[in-house]
Amino acid sequence: MLLANLPALQVVIPLVSAPLCLLLRNPRHAWAWSSLVSAAVLAVAVMLAHRVYTEGTISYAIGAWATPWGIEYRIDMAGAMMVLIIAAISAVVMPYARRSILHEIEYKKIALFYTCYLLCLTGLLGIIVTGDTFNLFVFLEISSLSSYVLISLGSTRRALTAAFQYLVMGTIGATFILIGVGLLYMMTGTLNMVDIAERLPAVTDTRTIRVAFAFVTVGVSIKLALFPLHIWLPNAYTFAPSVVSAFMAATATKAGVYVLLRFFFTVFGSQFSFAAMHVSEIFMLLAIAAILVASLVAVFENNVKRMLAYSSVAQIGYTILGISLASAAGVSASMIQLFNHAMIKGALFLALGCVFLRLGSVTLKDMHGLARHMPWTMAAFVAGGLSLIGVPLTAGFISKWYLISAALTAGYWPLAVLVLISSLLALVYIWRVVEAAYFNVPGASMDKIKEAPASMLIPVWLLIGVNLYVGIDANLVVSMAQQAADALIGQVLQ
Amino acid sequence: MSPEIILLACIALPLLAPILISALHRWPNPREAVTLLTSAGLLLLVLSLHDAFLQGARPAIDIAEPLPGLAIGFEIEPLGMLFALLASFLWLVTSVYSIGYMRSHHEWRQTSFYSYFAVALGSVMGIAFAGNLFTLFIFYELLTLSTYPLVTHSGDNSAREGGRMYLGYLLGTSLMLLLLALIWTWSLTGTLDFREGGILAGTVSPAMAGLLLALYIFGIGKAAVIPMHLWLPAAMVAPTPVSALLHAVAVVKAGVFTVLKVTIYIFGIDFLSEVTATQWLMYVAGATILLASIVALRQDNLKLRLAWSTVSQLSYIVLCALLITPTGIIAGSAHMVMHGFAKITLFFCAGAILVMTHKTRISELDGIGRQMPWTMAAFSIAAISMIGIPPTAGFISKWYILLGTIESQQLVALGIIIISTLLNAAYFMPIVYAAFFREQTTATAHESRHNGAEAPLTVLLAITVTAAGTLALFFFPDKVLELAMMTAGAGR
């Protein structure tokens, strides 16, 4: 009974738990409750992934309304992998959040924070599991609206403008998606993804479908911060509370990429997306621009959080680059990159949160000589940074390897060179932090700085540990990613 | 113990030693004992492996498979055996030297110094015994990262600048070019194993193979072929033992070792002889030899002159590898060892001079031979070996180098080697002359009476051992040549 309803539980558990946080009011209780929920969500995700792994794609009809009429939840290997990433990051972030949130957010608003956090988690998980385009829009809005609130809770007043900027951009994106879904409904008379896919070939050569495709693509591209629609991201990540930056960097944009893959491969079909609409060429150019421009901006950024935000834009570029290759190797490289980047950026933003807790600032200038006072935090930052650069024995190396292999196999050797050049840029911006923290003499104001508490360091090092583990043995991730890619691409070809 | 276990122990021992070293950071004497014991233990392990190897054992073992089809695995072949013997022997000597040097020089952060040193040596062992190019690459990068804290040991601004160059060049070349070459090779052949006769034959046209070879030669930044050489002089900000073992032997030899491995086991001599680009790359190596020697001539800082001399000598080995003849491979393999002994001696002497007199410039060394006769005698032996005059080790390898160039009728290369020999003499002999035959300035003479004469005992011991080794390798080069010839046999 419980097992059969796993797909629903995945979303329902955090959804119904969220309001309870608000009722609890006491920050401590709200935190404990959210941690419990996160753990439960992870447990469900693991069971769900296991089921998909052994039994194949799961289709679940909400309220037992049969599919095309009712809402279908559909989880294949790609979905299972995404659910695992999101649930795992959330479960790791929660123990960390207690101290960090207590420090960064006004006492009265902490319960509100956890409520929104759980809602955001609900939205992200819902986006992944749903097989219904309108339902997808609803979950997208749940996650977006709650993340506007989460960002606005940041400790400076600039968080408000950042949240507003994101709100404007995000709403445009959501509206575009809704228009696209509406057009699809108009032409096919259904909202179920698989059903649309079946009916589309009959009407595929119409302007309406092409417009629908364009609306959806642009709308989702805003959500996943594809260059040049990324402008909301640097501010949002910079001014959001540390926990939110880490959580969003590791999950929200990833969910966006997943939606894109769903629409490209499952709904519209790769034939239409890549052959008729020339997505490959457009995305490849945008990805190249994202990688180069964002990496260069990161090199000159003095606020480390902002630097990492721009680095995220570049990393999203890698993911899109993999998709633009329009091959199984490329998509699986993208899935590997999704997983690895979630682990890398999660670790880096959390490490930076430790710095913010003790230092109250994350600018390079203020971090001079920090390594002497916070050796574990900075060591984690260096390890995460090495993974971001793509040094062997780290997760980042694995993603680079697959991305470059995919590019070479497809015959795009300049792309391989480009990816490597941007690794060098990553080396430059990460090393600016390393030099500031390790080589400069700490100022007198730093004497009282202590190492971050264990409750925050352990989650950071857990993620670093995953990075190193994947670097040594990537078989699990790679096989999951390849199955995910097969699931995405295979559906169309069948 | 089975050879496989010994093989793993060779890599694990130095990688694990830092745990004990850091645990003992409050007690300097036990801490240094750990370093000495580890290095001695490693040497014994490598020697026993050498015995087993000569008796025909070919241990091979895979420990992990990060990517499907790409294992981290180790395997012994003659060249790796030779490199491991060289590095482990000189690590023991350097450890003895370091203790005297670091203490007399009152260096800070000695615990982290010894820790990273051990990790670096573990990486070198990983490189030497790597069973495939992927494993080699991993340890190659680990070596760069573990030596970065050693290069920047002093922590001041010049260390930061030097460290930037070091990391920028080494990580830059390896991530940009070497990794690209690796993935390219992988996509062509589906394997990165080292196989006798190479793996690339028949998979790629000679023209593209030339491009691939160029990616390898320039991507292996540790081999310091122009224009990828600037990190080496920059790395001289490191404490002298680091410059001595790592930037005269371990790190740079890891570079040329990789070049040799790639030419022998990835391309294969037969396939490479069809690739015309080797000729051009050989000229680049030749240009490196000459230009670096000329730059060395103009350096007044002793360590910098040695560094530029290393740049030039490394390209000897690259050039030998690109001769693509068995004699060339023998010459390159032998020169790895012969140059190692001589150059480490020179660096040891430079460090001894620094510790005792705080002098770093060649122009200040007038008459230093009277103050430090033992040190400067060793310096002279090593300098003679660098030029290639008997009875020193350098003569043996130079013999084979010249033989190789003549055999393959590379007259340009022959000319380059001869000119470079003259240049070697021109930048080393004046130092020897000044040390023994010029008068000390009065200030120096006063200072030397004040400071005492020779370097600390441990330092002198290390210098003596390597200088004696430089002489001994002239009279007994058989072991080295045996392995070198086995390597040449594998290339066919």
PDB file of C-alpha atoms in Angstrom, chain A residues 266-447:
ATOM      1  CA  THR A 266       9.353  13.269 -24.266  1.00  0.00           C
ATOM      2  CA  VAL A 267       6.796  15.835 -25.394  1.00  0.00           C
ATOM      3  CA  PHE A 268       8.050  17.271 -28.664  1.00  0.00           C
ATOM      4  CA  GLY A 269      10.392  14.458 -29.556  1.00  0.00           C
ATOM      5  CA  SER A 270      14.007  14.785 -30.551  1.00  0.00           C
ATOM      6  CA  GLN A 271      13.165  14.707 -34.242  1.00  0.00           C
ATOM      7  CA  PHE A 272      11.069  17.860 -33.959  1.00  0.00           C
ATOM      8  CA  SER A 273      13.225  19.635 -31.375  1.00  0.00           C
ATOM      9  CA  PHE A 274      16.579  19.088 -32.976  1.00  0.00           C
ATOM     10  CA  ALA A 275      15.890  18.563 -36.659  1.00  0.00           C
ATOM     11  CA  ALA A 276      12.952  20.880 -37.271  1.00  0.00           C
ATOM     12  CA  MET A 277      13.538  23.597 -34.706  1.00  0.00           C
ATOM     13  CA  HIS A 278      17.364  23.692 -34.847  1.00  0.00           C
ATOM     14  CA  VAL A 279      17.692  23.761 -31.088  1.00  0.00           C
ATOM     15  CA  SER A 280      21.140  22.223 -31.361  1.00  0.00           C
ATOM     16  CA  GLU A 281      22.721  25.155 -33.117  1.00  0.00           C
ATOM     17  CA  ILE A 282      21.045  27.790 -30.952  1.00  0.00           C
ATOM     18  CA  PHE A 283      21.794  26.060 -27.677  1.00  0.00           C
ATOM     19  CA  MET A 284      25.353  25.312 -28.631  1.00  0.00           C
ATOM     20  CA  LEU A 285      26.044  28.974 -29.275  1.00  0.00           C
ATOM     21  CA  LEU A 286      24.313  30.061 -26.082  1.00  0.00           C
ATOM     22  CA  ALA A 287      26.144  27.420 -24.087  1.00  0.00           C
ATOM     23  CA  ILE A 288      29.496  28.543 -25.451  1.00  0.00           C
ATOM     24  CA  ALA A 289      28.652  32.131 -24.611  1.00  0.00           C
ATOM     25  CA  ALA A 290      27.496  31.121 -21.132  1.00  0.00           C
ATOM     26  CA  ILE A 291      30.650  29.183 -20.430  1.00  0.00           C
ATOM     27  CA  LEU A 292      33.042  31.855 -21.631  1.00  0.00           C
ATOM     28  CA  VAL A 293      31.280  35.032 -20.533  1.00  0.00           C
ATOM     29  CA  ALA A 294      30.200  33.825 -17.115  1.00  0.00           C
ATOM     30  CA  SER A 295      33.607  32.310 -16.358  1.00  0.00           C
ATOM     31  CA  LEU A 296      35.301  35.549 -17.342  1.00  0.00           C
ATOM     32  CA  VAL A 297      32.961  37.594 -15.177  1.00  0.00           C
ATOM     33  CA  ALA A 298      33.628  35.219 -12.290  1.00  0.00           C
ATOM     34  CA  VAL A 299      37.352  35.832 -12.673  1.00  0.00           C
ATOM     35  CA  PHE A 300      36.888  39.539 -11.950  1.00  0.00           C
ATOM     36  CA  GLU A 301      34.328  39.183  -9.172  1.00  0.00           C
ATOM     37  CA  ASN A 302      35.378  40.120  -5.648  1.00  0.00           C
ATOM     38  CA  ASN A 303      32.358  38.834  -3.798  1.00  0.00           C
ATOM     39  CA  VAL A 304      32.983  35.104  -3.590  1.00  0.00           C
ATOM     40  CA  LYS A 305      29.314  34.194  -3.441  1.00  0.00           C
ATOM     41  CA  ARG A 306      28.679  36.181  -6.584  1.00  0.00           C
ATOM     42  CA  MET A 307      31.696  34.559  -8.168  1.00  0.00           C
ATOM     43  CA  LEU A 308      30.215  31.145  -7.493  1.00  0.00           C
ATOM     44  CA  ALA A 309      26.890  32.329  -8.869  1.00  0.00           C
ATOM     45  CA  TYR A 310      28.523  33.279 -12.169  1.00  0.00           C
ATOM     46  CA  SER A 311      30.369  30.012 -12.106  1.00  0.00           C
ATOM     47  CA  SER A 312      26.954  28.342 -11.854  1.00  0.00           C
ATOM     48  CA  VAL A 313      25.849  30.127 -15.008  1.00  0.00           C
ATOM     49  CA  ALA A 314      28.939  28.739 -16.729  1.00  0.00           C
ATOM     50  CA  GLN A 315      28.264  25.273 -15.391  1.00  0.00           C
ATOM     51  CA  ILE A 316      24.696  25.409 -16.653  1.00  0.00           C
ATOM     52  CA  GLY A 317      26.351  26.149 -19.974  1.00  0.00           C
ATOM     53  CA  TYR A 318      28.171  22.800 -19.780  1.00  0.00           C
ATOM     54  CA  THR A 319      24.900  21.008 -19.171  1.00  0.00           C
ATOM     55  CA  ILE A 320      23.229  22.717 -22.096  1.00  0.00           C
ATOM     56  CA  LEU A 321      26.264  22.011 -24.245  1.00  0.00           C
ATOM     57  CA  GLY A 322      25.804  18.304 -23.609  1.00  0.00           C
ATOM     58  CA  ILE A 323      22.146  18.518 -24.604  1.00  0.00           C
ATOM     59  CA  SER A 324      22.968  20.488 -27.733  1.00  0.00           C
ATOM     60  CA  LEU A 325      25.092  17.611 -29.007  1.00  0.00           C
ATOM     61  CA  ALA A 326      21.756  15.787 -29.445  1.00  0.00           C
ATOM     62  CA  SER A 327      23.348  12.405 -28.895  1.00  0.00           C
ATOM     63  CA  ALA A 328      22.933   9.768 -26.221  1.00  0.00           C
ATOM     64  CA  ALA A 329      26.519  10.422 -25.122  1.00  0.00           C
ATOM     65  CA  GLY A 330      25.818  14.142 -24.890  1.00  0.00           C
ATOM     66  CA  VAL A 331      22.642  13.780 -22.846  1.00  0.00           C
ATOM     67  CA  SER A 332      24.238  11.329 -20.463  1.00  0.00           C
ATOM     68  CA  ALA A 333      27.191  13.711 -20.098  1.00  0.00           C
ATOM     69  CA  SER A 334      24.635  16.367 -19.182  1.00  0.00           C
ATOM     70  CA  MET A 335      23.011  14.120 -16.603  1.00  0.00           C
ATOM     71  CA  ILE A 336      26.404  13.333 -15.080  1.00  0.00           C
ATOM     72  CA  GLN A 337      27.173  17.033 -15.027  1.00  0.00           C
ATOM     73  CA  LEU A 338      23.813  17.724 -13.321  1.00  0.00           C
ATOM     74  CA  PHE A 339      24.602  15.330 -10.511  1.00  0.00           C
ATOM     75  CA  ASN A 340      28.228  16.330 -10.084  1.00  0.00           C
ATOM     76  CA  HIS A 341      27.583  20.031 -10.234  1.00  0.00           C
ATOM     77  CA  ALA A 342      24.874  19.689  -7.588  1.00  0.00           C
ATOM     78  CA  MET A 343      27.458  18.096  -5.308  1.00  0.00           C
ATOM     79  CA  ILE A 344      30.193  20.601  -6.156  1.00  0.00           C
ATOM     80  CA  LYS A 345      28.182  23.790  -5.902  1.00  0.00           C
ATOM     81  CA  GLY A 346      26.287  22.529  -2.880  1.00  0.00           C
ATOM     82  CA  ALA A 347      29.582  21.961  -1.087  1.00  0.00           C
ATOM     83  CA  LEU A 348      31.083  25.277  -2.158  1.00  0.00           C
ATOM     84  CA  PHE A 349      28.068  27.381  -1.186  1.00  0.00           C
ATOM     85  CA  LEU A 350      27.791  25.595   2.140  1.00  0.00           C
ATOM     86  CA  ALA A 351      31.479  26.174   2.822  1.00  0.00           C
ATOM     87  CA  LEU A 352      30.935  29.815   2.029  1.00  0.00           C
ATOM     88  CA  GLY A 353      27.991  29.838   4.436  1.00  0.00           C
ATOM     89  CA  CYS A 354      30.403  28.750   7.173  1.00  0.00           C
ATOM     90  CA  VAL A 355      32.606  31.686   6.285  1.00  0.00           C
ATOM     91  CA  PHE A 356      29.648  34.050   6.381  1.00  0.00           C
ATOM     92  CA  LEU A 357      28.587  32.720   9.780  1.00  0.00           C
ATOM     93  CA  ARG A 358      31.932  33.579  11.343  1.00  0.00           C
ATOM     94  CA  LEU A 359      33.042  36.501   9.252  1.00  0.00           C
ATOM     95  CA  GLY A 360      29.789  38.220   8.318  1.00  0.00           C
ATOM     96  CA  SER A 361      31.167  38.783   4.835  1.00  0.00           C
ATOM     97  CA  VAL A 362      32.296  36.809   1.848  1.00  0.00           C
ATOM     98  CA  THR A 363      34.380  39.322  -0.068  1.00  0.00           C
ATOM     99  CA  LEU A 364      37.932  38.415  -1.004  1.00  0.00           C
ATOM    100  CA  LYS A 365      39.282  41.361   0.941  1.00  0.00           C
ATOM    101  CA  ASP A 366      37.723  40.195   4.177  1.00  0.00           C
ATOM    102  CA  MET A 367      38.859  36.624   3.698  1.00  0.00           C
ATOM    103  CA  HIS A 368      42.568  37.457   3.897  1.00  0.00           C
ATOM    104  CA  GLY A 369      44.389  34.846   5.919  1.00  0.00           C
ATOM    105  CA  LEU A 370      41.165  33.049   6.769  1.00  0.00           C
ATOM    106  CA  ALA A 371      42.692  29.601   6.319  1.00  0.00           C
ATOM    107  CA  ARG A 372      44.621  29.972   9.550  1.00  0.00           C
ATOM    108  CA  HIS A 373      41.439  30.467  11.520  1.00  0.00           C
ATOM    109  CA  MET A 374      39.067  28.213   9.620  1.00  0.00           C
ATOM    110  CA  PRO A 375      41.316  25.448   8.238  1.00  0.00           C
ATOM    111  CA  TRP A 376      38.565  22.866   7.746  1.00  0.00           C
ATOM    112  CA  THR A 377      36.192  25.209   6.001  1.00  0.00           C
ATOM    113  CA  MET A 378      38.853  26.470   3.640  1.00  0.00           C
ATOM    114  CA  ALA A 379      40.185  22.978   2.992  1.00  0.00           C
ATOM    115  CA  ALA A 380      36.657  21.998   1.972  1.00  0.00           C
ATOM    116  CA  PHE A 381      36.483  25.038  -0.278  1.00  0.00           C
ATOM    117  CA  VAL A 382      39.766  24.061  -1.937  1.00  0.00           C
ATOM    118  CA  ALA A 383      38.608  20.475  -2.411  1.00  0.00           C
ATOM    119  CA  GLY A 384      35.307  21.624  -3.882  1.00  0.00           C
ATOM    120  CA  GLY A 385      37.172  24.120  -6.033  1.00  0.00           C
ATOM    121  CA  LEU A 386      39.452  21.429  -7.398  1.00  0.00           C
ATOM    122  CA  SER A 387      36.403  19.431  -8.303  1.00  0.00           C
ATOM    123  CA  LEU A 388      34.933  22.465 -10.034  1.00  0.00           C
ATOM    124  CA  ILE A 389      38.150  22.862 -12.018  1.00  0.00           C
ATOM    125  CA  GLY A 390      37.989  19.194 -12.910  1.00  0.00           C
ATOM    126  CA  VAL A 391      41.137  17.774 -11.371  1.00  0.00           C
ATOM    127  CA  PRO A 392      41.367  13.951 -11.542  1.00  0.00           C
ATOM    128  CA  LEU A 393      39.944  11.945  -8.655  1.00  0.00           C
ATOM    129  CA  THR A 394      37.126  14.459  -8.246  1.00  0.00           C
ATOM    130  CA  ALA A 395      33.580  14.390  -9.565  1.00  0.00           C
ATOM    131  CA  GLY A 396      34.255  17.402 -11.774  1.00  0.00           C
ATOM    132  CA  PHE A 397      36.841  15.426 -13.713  1.00  0.00           C
ATOM    133  CA  ILE A 398      34.312  12.735 -14.519  1.00  0.00           C
ATOM    134  CA  SER A 399      31.836  15.216 -15.966  1.00  0.00           C
ATOM    135  CA  LYS A 400      34.510  16.962 -18.001  1.00  0.00           C
ATOM    136  CA  TRP A 401      35.729  13.626 -19.311  1.00  0.00           C
ATOM    137  CA  TYR A 402      32.299  12.602 -20.538  1.00  0.00           C
ATOM    138  CA  LEU A 403      31.451  15.985 -21.942  1.00  0.00           C
ATOM    139  CA  ILE A 404      34.703  16.150 -23.899  1.00  0.00           C
ATOM    140  CA  SER A 405      34.368  12.547 -25.077  1.00  0.00           C
ATOM    141  CA  ALA A 406      30.853  13.306 -26.276  1.00  0.00           C
ATOM    142  CA  ALA A 407      32.041  16.438 -28.077  1.00  0.00           C
ATOM    143  CA  LEU A 408      34.925  14.582 -29.739  1.00  0.00           C
ATOM    144  CA  THR A 409      32.708  11.680 -30.756  1.00  0.00           C
ATOM    145  CA  ALA A 410      30.286  14.122 -32.338  1.00  0.00           C
ATOM    146  CA  GLY A 411      33.226  15.661 -34.171  1.00  0.00           C
ATOM    147  CA  TYR A 412      33.152  19.036 -32.412  1.00  0.00           C
ATOM    148  CA  TRP A 413      36.754  19.254 -31.283  1.00  0.00           C
ATOM    149  CA  PRO A 414      36.667  23.049 -30.761  1.00  0.00           C
ATOM    150  CA  LEU A 415      34.045  22.423 -28.079  1.00  0.00           C
ATOM    151  CA  ALA A 416      36.466  20.126 -26.293  1.00  0.00           C
ATOM    152  CA  VAL A 417      39.065  22.871 -26.344  1.00  0.00           C
ATOM    153  CA  LEU A 418      36.505  25.368 -25.106  1.00  0.00           C
ATOM    154  CA  VAL A 419      35.549  23.206 -22.141  1.00  0.00           C
ATOM    155  CA  LEU A 420      39.208  22.890 -21.237  1.00  0.00           C
ATOM    156  CA  ILE A 421      39.804  26.622 -21.549  1.00  0.00           C
ATOM    157  CA  SER A 422      36.994  27.266 -19.162  1.00  0.00           C
ATOM    158  CA  SER A 423      38.549  24.807 -16.698  1.00  0.00           C
ATOM    159  CA  LEU A 424      41.518  27.116 -16.705  1.00  0.00           C
ATOM    160  CA  LEU A 425      39.289  30.094 -16.003  1.00  0.00           C
ATOM    161  CA  ALA A 426      37.812  28.121 -13.105  1.00  0.00           C
ATOM    162  CA  LEU A 427      41.334  27.539 -11.873  1.00  0.00           C
ATOM    163  CA  VAL A 428      41.940  31.279 -11.943  1.00  0.00           C
ATOM    164  CA  TYR A 429      38.853  32.299 -10.010  1.00  0.00           C
ATOM    165  CA  ILE A 430      39.101  29.526  -7.463  1.00  0.00           C
ATOM    166  CA  TRP A 431      42.764  30.261  -6.921  1.00  0.00           C
ATOM    167  CA  ARG A 432      42.071  33.921  -6.200  1.00  0.00           C
ATOM    168  CA  VAL A 433      40.160  32.742  -3.150  1.00  0.00           C
ATOM    169  CA  VAL A 434      42.872  30.265  -2.225  1.00  0.00           C
ATOM    170  CA  GLU A 435      45.566  32.914  -2.422  1.00  0.00           C
ATOM    171  CA  ALA A 436      43.528  35.373  -0.365  1.00  0.00           C
ATOM    172  CA  ALA A 437      42.800  32.821   2.318  1.00  0.00           C
ATOM    173  CA  TYR A 438      46.178  31.121   2.470  1.00  0.00           C
ATOM    174  CA  PHE A 439      48.782  33.709   1.553  1.00  0.00           C
ATOM    175  CA  ASN A 440      47.617  36.945   3.035  1.00  0.00           C
ATOM    176  CA  VAL A 441      48.327  37.879   6.601  1.00  0.00           C
ATOM    177  CA  PRO A 442      45.104  38.015   8.584  1.00  0.00           C
ATOM    178  CA  GLY A 443      44.088  41.392   9.960  1.00  0.00           C
ATOM    179  CA  ALA A 444      43.758  42.048  13.663  1.00  0.00           C
ATOM    180  CA  SER A 445      39.976  41.884  13.442  1.00  0.00           C
ATOM    181  CA  MET A 446      40.281  38.219  12.635  1.00  0.00           C
ATOM    182  CA  ASP A 447      41.798  37.116  15.912  1.00  0.00           C
TER     183      ASP A 447
END
